[in-house]
């Protein structure tokens, strides 16, 4: 069984928060070292729709029914509201990799790929980006490349089967773009196979991504379906290959994210709702961490900045939901409850 990674050393300025969460209409931040929590903002309505804590733990973006505010955690009373275009409904918010900008998912305009990009420092400026990019850009560790998932309008290709390309995974490097993979819908007789591309991950072993597919067979009034997925990666020689990460006993695993040192992490594929976190090296078998969680009663938030995994225990009542955050220690054992987020729509975000 693998140990969870040791926290990396850092000379960066100390963060002001490791986690942001909601208690009713209050937005609260705190360090995970036991420091006291602070209320930095109060919002109206049912509370925030989304929170995004910048990776350095010094600024926070809060989306609610009135728009998006940026909070400098050193001076929370000076929260600034972004000048979003009229009619924008902020459904989600994320910091850019360099921490200088924000991208807001706009549910107020038709289509899933309408975005609003904003400068997150004064003078605040925002503009609508009607882009086909639905994920990314995700920069490589050396900063020389980015990768995006881009939506494509229905485009049929030739052959014996009716193939419609729906999305492409694109590598951008040196001003050039290369399509690495495609998601599509393929119809052959009574069989339809639909594929989708999962979020790209820059790991110590290079660029990885997941391709999931569903095969549906129309059997005359009834239908049967079969789900499958593949992990794919970009090799050093530029070739794309499929691979099958698994534990030493041959159990398949799915990559979900990357730790600060570049190690991929994921979970054991389980037929039940009980999952286990694994670490996936560039070569060799995946190793079990001992951290297990069950859905829908528990939610894996992923690793913190110091590479500890966070799990939320979820309790849903008639009027509100309560999410309790715990961190995994040695052997994957979950520690005590560090905080509770309460409300009609509780939100928690880790840096």
PDB file of C-alpha atoms in Angstrom, residues 65-325:
ATOM      1  CA  UNK A  65     -27.227  35.595  -8.658  1.00  0.00           C
ATOM      2  CA  UNK A  66     -25.941  39.179  -8.955  1.00  0.00           C
ATOM      3  CA  UNK A  67     -22.676  38.377 -10.731  1.00  0.00           C
ATOM      4  CA  UNK A  68     -19.077  37.747  -9.664  1.00  0.00           C
ATOM      5  CA  UNK A  69     -17.034  39.424  -6.942  1.00  0.00           C
ATOM      6  CA  UNK A  70     -13.276  39.210  -6.411  1.00  0.00           C
ATOM      7  CA  UNK A  71     -12.145  39.274  -2.767  1.00  0.00           C
ATOM      8  CA  UNK A  72      -8.601  40.207  -1.759  1.00  0.00           C
ATOM      9  CA  UNK A  73      -8.303  38.076   1.382  1.00  0.00           C
ATOM     10  CA  UNK A  74      -5.867  40.563   2.910  1.00  0.00           C
ATOM     11  CA  UNK A  75      -8.574  43.267   2.629  1.00  0.00           C
ATOM     12  CA  UNK A  76     -11.927  41.458   2.284  1.00  0.00           C
ATOM     13  CA  UNK A  77     -13.968  44.640   2.807  1.00  0.00           C
ATOM     14  CA  UNK A  78     -12.726  45.846  -0.592  1.00  0.00           C
ATOM     15  CA  UNK A  79     -14.448  43.116  -2.612  1.00  0.00           C
ATOM     16  CA  UNK A  80     -14.826  44.261  -6.217  1.00  0.00           C
ATOM     17  CA  UNK A  81     -17.758  43.328  -8.467  1.00  0.00           C
ATOM     18  CA  UNK A  82     -16.714  42.478 -12.016  1.00  0.00           C
ATOM     19  CA  UNK A  83     -18.349  44.466 -14.850  1.00  0.00           C
ATOM     20  CA  UNK A  84     -19.965  41.491 -16.567  1.00  0.00           C
ATOM     21  CA  UNK A  85     -21.873  42.108 -19.812  1.00  0.00           C
ATOM     22  CA  UNK A  86     -25.591  42.732 -19.394  1.00  0.00           C
ATOM     23  CA  UNK A  87     -27.598  39.506 -19.232  1.00  0.00           C
ATOM     24  CA  UNK A  88     -24.717  37.345 -17.987  1.00  0.00           C
ATOM     25  CA  UNK A  89     -25.656  34.657 -15.465  1.00  0.00           C
ATOM     26  CA  UNK A  90     -22.514  33.357 -13.771  1.00  0.00           C
ATOM     27  CA  UNK A  91     -22.956  29.592 -13.543  1.00  0.00           C
ATOM     28  CA  UNK A  92     -19.328  28.816 -12.720  1.00  0.00           C
ATOM     29  CA  UNK A  93     -16.001  30.593 -12.272  1.00  0.00           C
ATOM     30  CA  UNK A  94     -12.339  29.527 -12.582  1.00  0.00           C
ATOM     31  CA  UNK A  95      -8.967  31.250 -12.289  1.00  0.00           C
ATOM     32  CA  UNK A  96      -6.562  31.295 -15.216  1.00  0.00           C
ATOM     33  CA  UNK A  97      -3.343  29.288 -14.731  1.00  0.00           C
ATOM     34  CA  UNK A  98      -1.327  32.476 -14.105  1.00  0.00           C
ATOM     35  CA  UNK A  99      -3.870  33.780 -11.567  1.00  0.00           C
ATOM     36  CA  UNK A 100      -4.335  37.070 -13.404  1.00  0.00           C
ATOM     37  CA  UNK A 101      -7.704  36.407 -14.962  1.00  0.00           C
ATOM     38  CA  UNK A 102     -11.026  34.668 -14.500  1.00  0.00           C
ATOM     39  CA  UNK A 103     -13.223  32.716 -16.852  1.00  0.00           C
ATOM     40  CA  UNK A 104     -16.947  32.733 -16.123  1.00  0.00           C
ATOM     41  CA  UNK A 105     -19.290  30.129 -17.586  1.00  0.00           C
ATOM     42  CA  UNK A 106     -22.312  32.104 -18.782  1.00  0.00           C
ATOM     43  CA  UNK A 107     -25.653  30.295 -18.535  1.00  0.00           C
ATOM     44  CA  UNK A 108     -27.503  33.455 -19.558  1.00  0.00           C
ATOM     45  CA  UNK A 109     -26.734  33.070 -23.254  1.00  0.00           C
ATOM     46  CA  UNK A 110     -27.819  30.013 -25.213  1.00  0.00           C
ATOM     47  CA  UNK A 111     -25.164  27.406 -25.877  1.00  0.00           C
ATOM     48  CA  UNK A 112     -22.796  25.637 -23.486  1.00  0.00           C
ATOM     49  CA  UNK A 113     -19.654  27.325 -24.838  1.00  0.00           C
ATOM     50  CA  UNK A 114     -20.329  30.982 -24.120  1.00  0.00           C
ATOM     51  CA  UNK A 115     -17.693  32.346 -21.753  1.00  0.00           C
ATOM     52  CA  UNK A 116     -16.827  35.676 -20.213  1.00  0.00           C
ATOM     53  CA  UNK A 117     -13.118  36.422 -19.692  1.00  0.00           C
ATOM     54  CA  UNK A 118     -12.173  39.033 -17.085  1.00  0.00           C
ATOM     55  CA  UNK A 119      -8.969  40.672 -15.888  1.00  0.00           C
ATOM     56  CA  UNK A 120      -8.895  40.054 -12.146  1.00  0.00           C
ATOM     57  CA  UNK A 121      -6.913  43.190 -11.290  1.00  0.00           C
ATOM     58  CA  UNK A 122      -7.777  46.860 -11.646  1.00  0.00           C
ATOM     59  CA  UNK A 123      -8.924  48.155 -14.013  1.00  0.00           C
ATOM     60  CA  UNK A 124     -11.347  45.247 -14.202  1.00  0.00           C
ATOM     61  CA  UNK A 125     -12.395  44.502 -17.789  1.00  0.00           C
ATOM     62  CA  UNK A 126     -14.574  41.697 -19.172  1.00  0.00           C
ATOM     63  CA  UNK A 127     -15.499  40.540 -22.632  1.00  0.00           C
ATOM     64  CA  UNK A 128     -17.651  37.758 -24.058  1.00  0.00           C
ATOM     65  CA  UNK A 129     -15.803  34.926 -25.763  1.00  0.00           C
ATOM     66  CA  UNK A 130     -18.041  32.816 -27.941  1.00  0.00           C
ATOM     67  CA  UNK A 131     -15.600  30.003 -28.274  1.00  0.00           C
ATOM     68  CA  UNK A 132     -15.692  26.365 -29.183  1.00  0.00           C
ATOM     69  CA  UNK A 133     -13.303  25.632 -26.305  1.00  0.00           C
ATOM     70  CA  UNK A 134     -15.188  23.612 -23.665  1.00  0.00           C
ATOM     71  CA  UNK A 135     -12.155  22.653 -21.534  1.00  0.00           C
ATOM     72  CA  UNK A 136      -8.811  24.381 -21.095  1.00  0.00           C
ATOM     73  CA  UNK A 137      -6.476  25.747 -22.146  1.00  0.00           C
ATOM     74  CA  UNK A 138      -4.427  23.488 -19.851  1.00  0.00           C
ATOM     75  CA  UNK A 139      -0.736  24.517 -19.905  1.00  0.00           C
ATOM     76  CA  UNK A 140       2.117  22.024 -19.869  1.00  0.00           C
ATOM     77  CA  UNK A 141       4.516  22.151 -16.889  1.00  0.00           C
ATOM     78  CA  UNK A 142       7.221  23.791 -19.049  1.00  0.00           C
ATOM     79  CA  UNK A 143       4.757  26.394 -20.366  1.00  0.00           C
ATOM     80  CA  UNK A 144       5.587  25.614 -24.007  1.00  0.00           C
ATOM     81  CA  UNK A 145       2.309  23.898 -24.883  1.00  0.00           C
ATOM     82  CA  UNK A 146      -1.378  24.031 -24.048  1.00  0.00           C
ATOM     83  CA  UNK A 147      -4.177  21.609 -24.732  1.00  0.00           C
ATOM     84  CA  UNK A 148      -7.886  22.282 -25.220  1.00  0.00           C
ATOM     85  CA  UNK A 149     -11.061  20.347 -25.893  1.00  0.00           C
ATOM     86  CA  UNK A 150     -12.975  22.114 -28.661  1.00  0.00           C
ATOM     87  CA  UNK A 151     -16.566  21.575 -29.664  1.00  0.00           C
ATOM     88  CA  UNK A 152     -17.224  20.914 -33.310  1.00  0.00           C
ATOM     89  CA  UNK A 153     -20.424  21.483 -35.230  1.00  0.00           C
ATOM     90  CA  UNK A 154     -21.874  18.271 -36.674  1.00  0.00           C
ATOM     91  CA  UNK A 155     -19.465  17.136 -39.361  1.00  0.00           C
ATOM     92  CA  UNK A 156     -20.019  13.851 -41.092  1.00  0.00           C
ATOM     93  CA  UNK A 157     -17.195  11.832 -42.583  1.00  0.00           C
ATOM     94  CA  UNK A 158     -17.280   9.245 -45.320  1.00  0.00           C
ATOM     95  CA  UNK A 159     -17.104   5.475 -45.095  1.00  0.00           C
ATOM     96  CA  UNK A 160     -19.532   2.648 -44.539  1.00  0.00           C
ATOM     97  CA  UNK A 161     -20.679   4.127 -41.230  1.00  0.00           C
ATOM     98  CA  UNK A 162     -22.320   7.497 -40.557  1.00  0.00           C
ATOM     99  CA  UNK A 163     -19.749   9.289 -38.395  1.00  0.00           C
ATOM    100  CA  UNK A 164     -20.391  12.682 -36.796  1.00  0.00           C
ATOM    101  CA  UNK A 165     -17.421  14.395 -35.120  1.00  0.00           C
ATOM    102  CA  UNK A 166     -18.565  16.310 -32.016  1.00  0.00           C
ATOM    103  CA  UNK A 167     -15.343  17.439 -30.261  1.00  0.00           C
ATOM    104  CA  UNK A 168     -11.572  17.451 -30.705  1.00  0.00           C
ATOM    105  CA  UNK A 169      -8.620  17.340 -28.328  1.00  0.00           C
ATOM    106  CA  UNK A 170      -6.127  19.905 -29.670  1.00  0.00           C
ATOM    107  CA  UNK A 171      -2.475  20.442 -28.778  1.00  0.00           C
ATOM    108  CA  UNK A 172      -1.169  24.010 -29.262  1.00  0.00           C
ATOM    109  CA  UNK A 173       2.593  24.483 -29.519  1.00  0.00           C
ATOM    110  CA  UNK A 174       4.715  27.143 -31.198  1.00  0.00           C
ATOM    111  CA  UNK A 175       1.733  28.728 -32.938  1.00  0.00           C
ATOM    112  CA  UNK A 176       0.627  25.406 -34.433  1.00  0.00           C
ATOM    113  CA  UNK A 177      -2.326  23.212 -33.573  1.00  0.00           C
ATOM    114  CA  UNK A 178      -2.522  19.439 -33.782  1.00  0.00           C
ATOM    115  CA  UNK A 179      -5.667  17.375 -33.308  1.00  0.00           C
ATOM    116  CA  UNK A 180      -4.760  14.488 -31.001  1.00  0.00           C
ATOM    117  CA  UNK A 181      -8.154  12.810 -30.669  1.00  0.00           C
ATOM    118  CA  UNK A 182     -11.791  13.127 -31.664  1.00  0.00           C
ATOM    119  CA  UNK A 183     -15.102  12.419 -29.977  1.00  0.00           C
ATOM    120  CA  UNK A 184     -17.809  11.228 -32.304  1.00  0.00           C
ATOM    121  CA  UNK A 185     -21.090   9.457 -32.870  1.00  0.00           C
ATOM    122  CA  UNK A 186     -20.868   6.479 -35.223  1.00  0.00           C
ATOM    123  CA  UNK A 187     -23.984   4.772 -36.573  1.00  0.00           C
ATOM    124  CA  UNK A 188     -23.753   1.429 -38.343  1.00  0.00           C
ATOM    125  CA  UNK A 189     -27.040  -0.321 -38.986  1.00  0.00           C
ATOM    126  CA  UNK A 190     -28.769  -0.649 -35.617  1.00  0.00           C
ATOM    127  CA  UNK A 191     -25.652   0.111 -33.595  1.00  0.00           C
ATOM    128  CA  UNK A 192     -24.679   3.574 -32.341  1.00  0.00           C
ATOM    129  CA  UNK A 193     -21.377   4.251 -30.582  1.00  0.00           C
ATOM    130  CA  UNK A 194     -20.963   7.628 -28.867  1.00  0.00           C
ATOM    131  CA  UNK A 195     -17.605   8.708 -27.443  1.00  0.00           C
ATOM    132  CA  UNK A 196     -16.509  11.607 -25.219  1.00  0.00           C
ATOM    133  CA  UNK A 197     -13.089  12.993 -24.259  1.00  0.00           C
ATOM    134  CA  UNK A 198     -12.301  13.465 -20.570  1.00  0.00           C
ATOM    135  CA  UNK A 199     -10.270  16.351 -19.102  1.00  0.00           C
ATOM    136  CA  UNK A 200      -6.599  16.330 -20.241  1.00  0.00           C
ATOM    137  CA  UNK A 201      -3.943  15.855 -17.545  1.00  0.00           C
ATOM    138  CA  UNK A 202      -0.266  16.879 -17.737  1.00  0.00           C
ATOM    139  CA  UNK A 203       1.475  14.224 -15.647  1.00  0.00           C
ATOM    140  CA  UNK A 204       5.074  13.248 -14.936  1.00  0.00           C
ATOM    141  CA  UNK A 205       4.526  10.725 -17.727  1.00  0.00           C
ATOM    142  CA  UNK A 206       3.341  13.325 -20.245  1.00  0.00           C
ATOM    143  CA  UNK A 207      -0.128  14.240 -21.467  1.00  0.00           C
ATOM    144  CA  UNK A 208      -2.923  11.799 -20.537  1.00  0.00           C
ATOM    145  CA  UNK A 209      -6.635  11.823 -21.259  1.00  0.00           C
ATOM    146  CA  UNK A 210      -9.625   9.529 -20.992  1.00  0.00           C
ATOM    147  CA  UNK A 211     -12.016   8.485 -23.758  1.00  0.00           C
ATOM    148  CA  UNK A 212     -15.346   7.032 -22.638  1.00  0.00           C
ATOM    149  CA  UNK A 213     -17.817   5.406 -25.002  1.00  0.00           C
ATOM    150  CA  UNK A 214     -21.288   3.932 -25.002  1.00  0.00           C
ATOM    151  CA  UNK A 215     -22.438   1.317 -27.502  1.00  0.00           C
ATOM    152  CA  UNK A 216     -26.209   1.085 -27.969  1.00  0.00           C
ATOM    153  CA  UNK A 217     -27.879  -1.618 -30.090  1.00  0.00           C
ATOM    154  CA  UNK A 218     -31.473  -1.162 -31.221  1.00  0.00           C
ATOM    155  CA  UNK A 219     -33.068  -4.594 -31.014  1.00  0.00           C
ATOM    156  CA  UNK A 220     -36.452  -3.680 -32.449  1.00  0.00           C
ATOM    157  CA  UNK A 221     -38.443  -1.900 -29.779  1.00  0.00           C
ATOM    158  CA  UNK A 222     -35.849  -2.573 -27.078  1.00  0.00           C
ATOM    159  CA  UNK A 223     -32.200  -1.632 -26.752  1.00  0.00           C
ATOM    160  CA  UNK A 224     -29.084  -2.790 -24.975  1.00  0.00           C
ATOM    161  CA  UNK A 225     -26.065  -0.683 -24.018  1.00  0.00           C
ATOM    162  CA  UNK A 226     -22.465  -1.227 -23.015  1.00  0.00           C
ATOM    163  CA  UNK A 227     -20.083   1.355 -21.513  1.00  0.00           C
ATOM    164  CA  UNK A 228     -16.296   1.370 -21.856  1.00  0.00           C
ATOM    165  CA  UNK A 229     -13.358   3.719 -21.425  1.00  0.00           C
ATOM    166  CA  UNK A 230      -9.708   3.951 -22.454  1.00  0.00           C
ATOM    167  CA  UNK A 231      -6.773   5.956 -21.149  1.00  0.00           C
ATOM    168  CA  UNK A 232      -4.647   7.531 -23.855  1.00  0.00           C
ATOM    169  CA  UNK A 233      -1.355   9.411 -23.783  1.00  0.00           C
ATOM    170  CA  UNK A 234       0.996  11.360 -26.008  1.00  0.00           C
ATOM    171  CA  UNK A 235       4.373   9.636 -26.226  1.00  0.00           C
ATOM    172  CA  UNK A 236       7.716  11.444 -26.397  1.00  0.00           C
ATOM    173  CA  UNK A 237       7.973  10.577 -30.095  1.00  0.00           C
ATOM    174  CA  UNK A 238       4.639  12.311 -30.776  1.00  0.00           C
ATOM    175  CA  UNK A 239       2.577   9.157 -31.227  1.00  0.00           C
ATOM    176  CA  UNK A 240      -0.745   8.668 -29.427  1.00  0.00           C
ATOM    177  CA  UNK A 241      -1.233   5.319 -27.719  1.00  0.00           C
ATOM    178  CA  UNK A 242      -3.876   3.651 -25.584  1.00  0.00           C
ATOM    179  CA  UNK A 243      -2.805   2.143 -22.291  1.00  0.00           C
ATOM    180  CA  UNK A 244      -4.512   0.420 -19.381  1.00  0.00           C
ATOM    181  CA  UNK A 245      -3.308   1.531 -15.930  1.00  0.00           C
ATOM    182  CA  UNK A 246      -4.053  -1.038 -13.244  1.00  0.00           C
ATOM    183  CA  UNK A 247      -3.037  -2.143  -9.786  1.00  0.00           C
ATOM    184  CA  UNK A 248      -0.565  -4.973  -9.141  1.00  0.00           C
ATOM    185  CA  UNK A 249      -3.463  -7.439  -8.922  1.00  0.00           C
ATOM    186  CA  UNK A 250      -4.791  -6.364 -12.339  1.00  0.00           C
ATOM    187  CA  UNK A 251      -7.678  -4.159 -11.191  1.00  0.00           C
ATOM    188  CA  UNK A 252      -8.339  -1.355 -13.742  1.00  0.00           C
ATOM    189  CA  UNK A 253      -8.003   2.250 -12.565  1.00  0.00           C
ATOM    190  CA  UNK A 254      -9.099   5.610 -13.970  1.00  0.00           C
ATOM    191  CA  UNK A 255      -6.875   8.709 -13.802  1.00  0.00           C
ATOM    192  CA  UNK A 256      -8.656  11.765 -12.372  1.00  0.00           C
ATOM    193  CA  UNK A 257      -6.009  14.364 -11.533  1.00  0.00           C
ATOM    194  CA  UNK A 258      -2.384  15.236 -10.877  1.00  0.00           C
ATOM    195  CA  UNK A 259      -0.529  15.915  -7.617  1.00  0.00           C
ATOM    196  CA  UNK A 260       1.891  18.872  -7.323  1.00  0.00           C
ATOM    197  CA  UNK A 261       4.868  16.597  -8.094  1.00  0.00           C
ATOM    198  CA  UNK A 262       3.285  15.413 -11.364  1.00  0.00           C
ATOM    199  CA  UNK A 263       2.128  12.016 -10.080  1.00  0.00           C
ATOM    200  CA  UNK A 264      -1.259  11.071 -11.501  1.00  0.00           C
ATOM    201  CA  UNK A 265      -3.964   9.966  -9.098  1.00  0.00           C
ATOM    202  CA  UNK A 266      -7.252   8.270  -9.716  1.00  0.00           C
ATOM    203  CA  UNK A 267      -9.548   5.582  -8.411  1.00  0.00           C
ATOM    204  CA  UNK A 268     -10.090   1.872  -8.689  1.00  0.00           C
ATOM    205  CA  UNK A 269     -12.926   1.108 -11.067  1.00  0.00           C
ATOM    206  CA  UNK A 270     -15.665  -0.383  -8.905  1.00  0.00           C
ATOM    207  CA  UNK A 271     -18.978  -1.966  -9.777  1.00  0.00           C
ATOM    208  CA  UNK A 272     -20.342  -0.685  -6.470  1.00  0.00           C
ATOM    209  CA  UNK A 273     -20.513   2.867  -5.135  1.00  0.00           C
ATOM    210  CA  UNK A 274     -17.414   2.321  -2.973  1.00  0.00           C
ATOM    211  CA  UNK A 275     -14.195   3.713  -4.455  1.00  0.00           C
ATOM    212  CA  UNK A 276     -10.512   3.714  -3.504  1.00  0.00           C
ATOM    213  CA  UNK A 277      -7.913   6.355  -4.380  1.00  0.00           C
ATOM    214  CA  UNK A 278      -4.749   5.160  -6.136  1.00  0.00           C
ATOM    215  CA  UNK A 279      -1.485   6.762  -7.256  1.00  0.00           C
ATOM    216  CA  UNK A 280      -0.550   6.074 -10.886  1.00  0.00           C
ATOM    217  CA  UNK A 281       3.153   6.278 -11.806  1.00  0.00           C
ATOM    218  CA  UNK A 282       4.352   6.866 -15.356  1.00  0.00           C
ATOM    219  CA  UNK A 283       5.491   3.230 -15.448  1.00  0.00           C
ATOM    220  CA  UNK A 284       4.512   0.264 -13.317  1.00  0.00           C
ATOM    221  CA  UNK A 285       1.344  -0.631 -11.445  1.00  0.00           C
ATOM    222  CA  UNK A 286      -0.893   1.825  -9.629  1.00  0.00           C
ATOM    223  CA  UNK A 287      -0.599   1.723  -5.847  1.00  0.00           C
ATOM    224  CA  UNK A 288      -3.503   1.804  -3.417  1.00  0.00           C
ATOM    225  CA  UNK A 289      -3.532   4.571  -0.791  1.00  0.00           C
ATOM    226  CA  UNK A 290      -6.064   2.954   1.543  1.00  0.00           C
ATOM    227  CA  UNK A 291      -8.385   5.973   1.176  1.00  0.00           C
ATOM    228  CA  UNK A 292     -11.900   4.691   0.465  1.00  0.00           C
ATOM    229  CA  UNK A 293     -15.117   6.637   0.047  1.00  0.00           C
ATOM    230  CA  UNK A 294     -18.652   5.843  -0.979  1.00  0.00           C
ATOM    231  CA  UNK A 295     -21.029   7.824  -3.161  1.00  0.00           C
ATOM    232  CA  UNK A 296     -23.446   9.564  -2.880  1.00  0.00           C
ATOM    233  CA  UNK A 297     -22.849   9.849   0.899  1.00  0.00           C
ATOM    234  CA  UNK A 298     -19.251  10.986   0.367  1.00  0.00           C
ATOM    235  CA  UNK A 299     -17.570  13.152  -2.245  1.00  0.00           C
ATOM    236  CA  UNK A 300     -13.875  13.176  -3.095  1.00  0.00           C
ATOM    237  CA  UNK A 301     -12.788  16.805  -3.556  1.00  0.00           C
ATOM    238  CA  UNK A 302      -9.269  15.864  -4.597  1.00  0.00           C
ATOM    239  CA  UNK A 303      -5.855  16.853  -3.233  1.00  0.00           C
ATOM    240  CA  UNK A 304      -5.015  20.039  -1.368  1.00  0.00           C
ATOM    241  CA  UNK A 305      -1.996  22.183  -2.271  1.00  0.00           C
ATOM    242  CA  UNK A 306       0.109  20.086   0.125  1.00  0.00           C
ATOM    243  CA  UNK A 307      -1.045  16.821  -1.507  1.00  0.00           C
ATOM    244  CA  UNK A 308      -3.501  15.650   1.153  1.00  0.00           C
ATOM    245  CA  UNK A 309      -6.770  14.221  -0.143  1.00  0.00           C
ATOM    246  CA  UNK A 310     -10.003  15.826   1.024  1.00  0.00           C
ATOM    247  CA  UNK A 311     -13.330  14.020   1.381  1.00  0.00           C
ATOM    248  CA  UNK A 312     -16.750  15.520   2.094  1.00  0.00           C
ATOM    249  CA  UNK A 313     -19.339  13.638   4.152  1.00  0.00           C
ATOM    250  CA  UNK A 314     -22.694  14.734   2.751  1.00  0.00           C
ATOM    251  CA  UNK A 315     -26.009  14.827   4.605  1.00  0.00           C
ATOM    252  CA  UNK A 316     -29.076  16.073   2.754  1.00  0.00           C
ATOM    253  CA  UNK A 317     -32.112  17.237   4.732  1.00  0.00           C
ATOM    254  CA  UNK A 318     -35.494  18.701   3.737  1.00  0.00           C
ATOM    255  CA  UNK A 319     -34.344  22.328   4.021  1.00  0.00           C
ATOM    256  CA  UNK A 320     -30.575  22.261   3.662  1.00  0.00           C
ATOM    257  CA  UNK A 321     -27.515  20.178   2.928  1.00  0.00           C
ATOM    258  CA  UNK A 322     -24.566  19.809   5.283  1.00  0.00           C
ATOM    259  CA  UNK A 323     -21.117  19.004   3.885  1.00  0.00           C
ATOM    260  CA  UNK A 324     -18.409  18.045   6.412  1.00  0.00           C
ATOM    261  CA  UNK A 325     -14.776  18.215   5.229  1.00  0.00           C
TER     262      UNK A 325
END
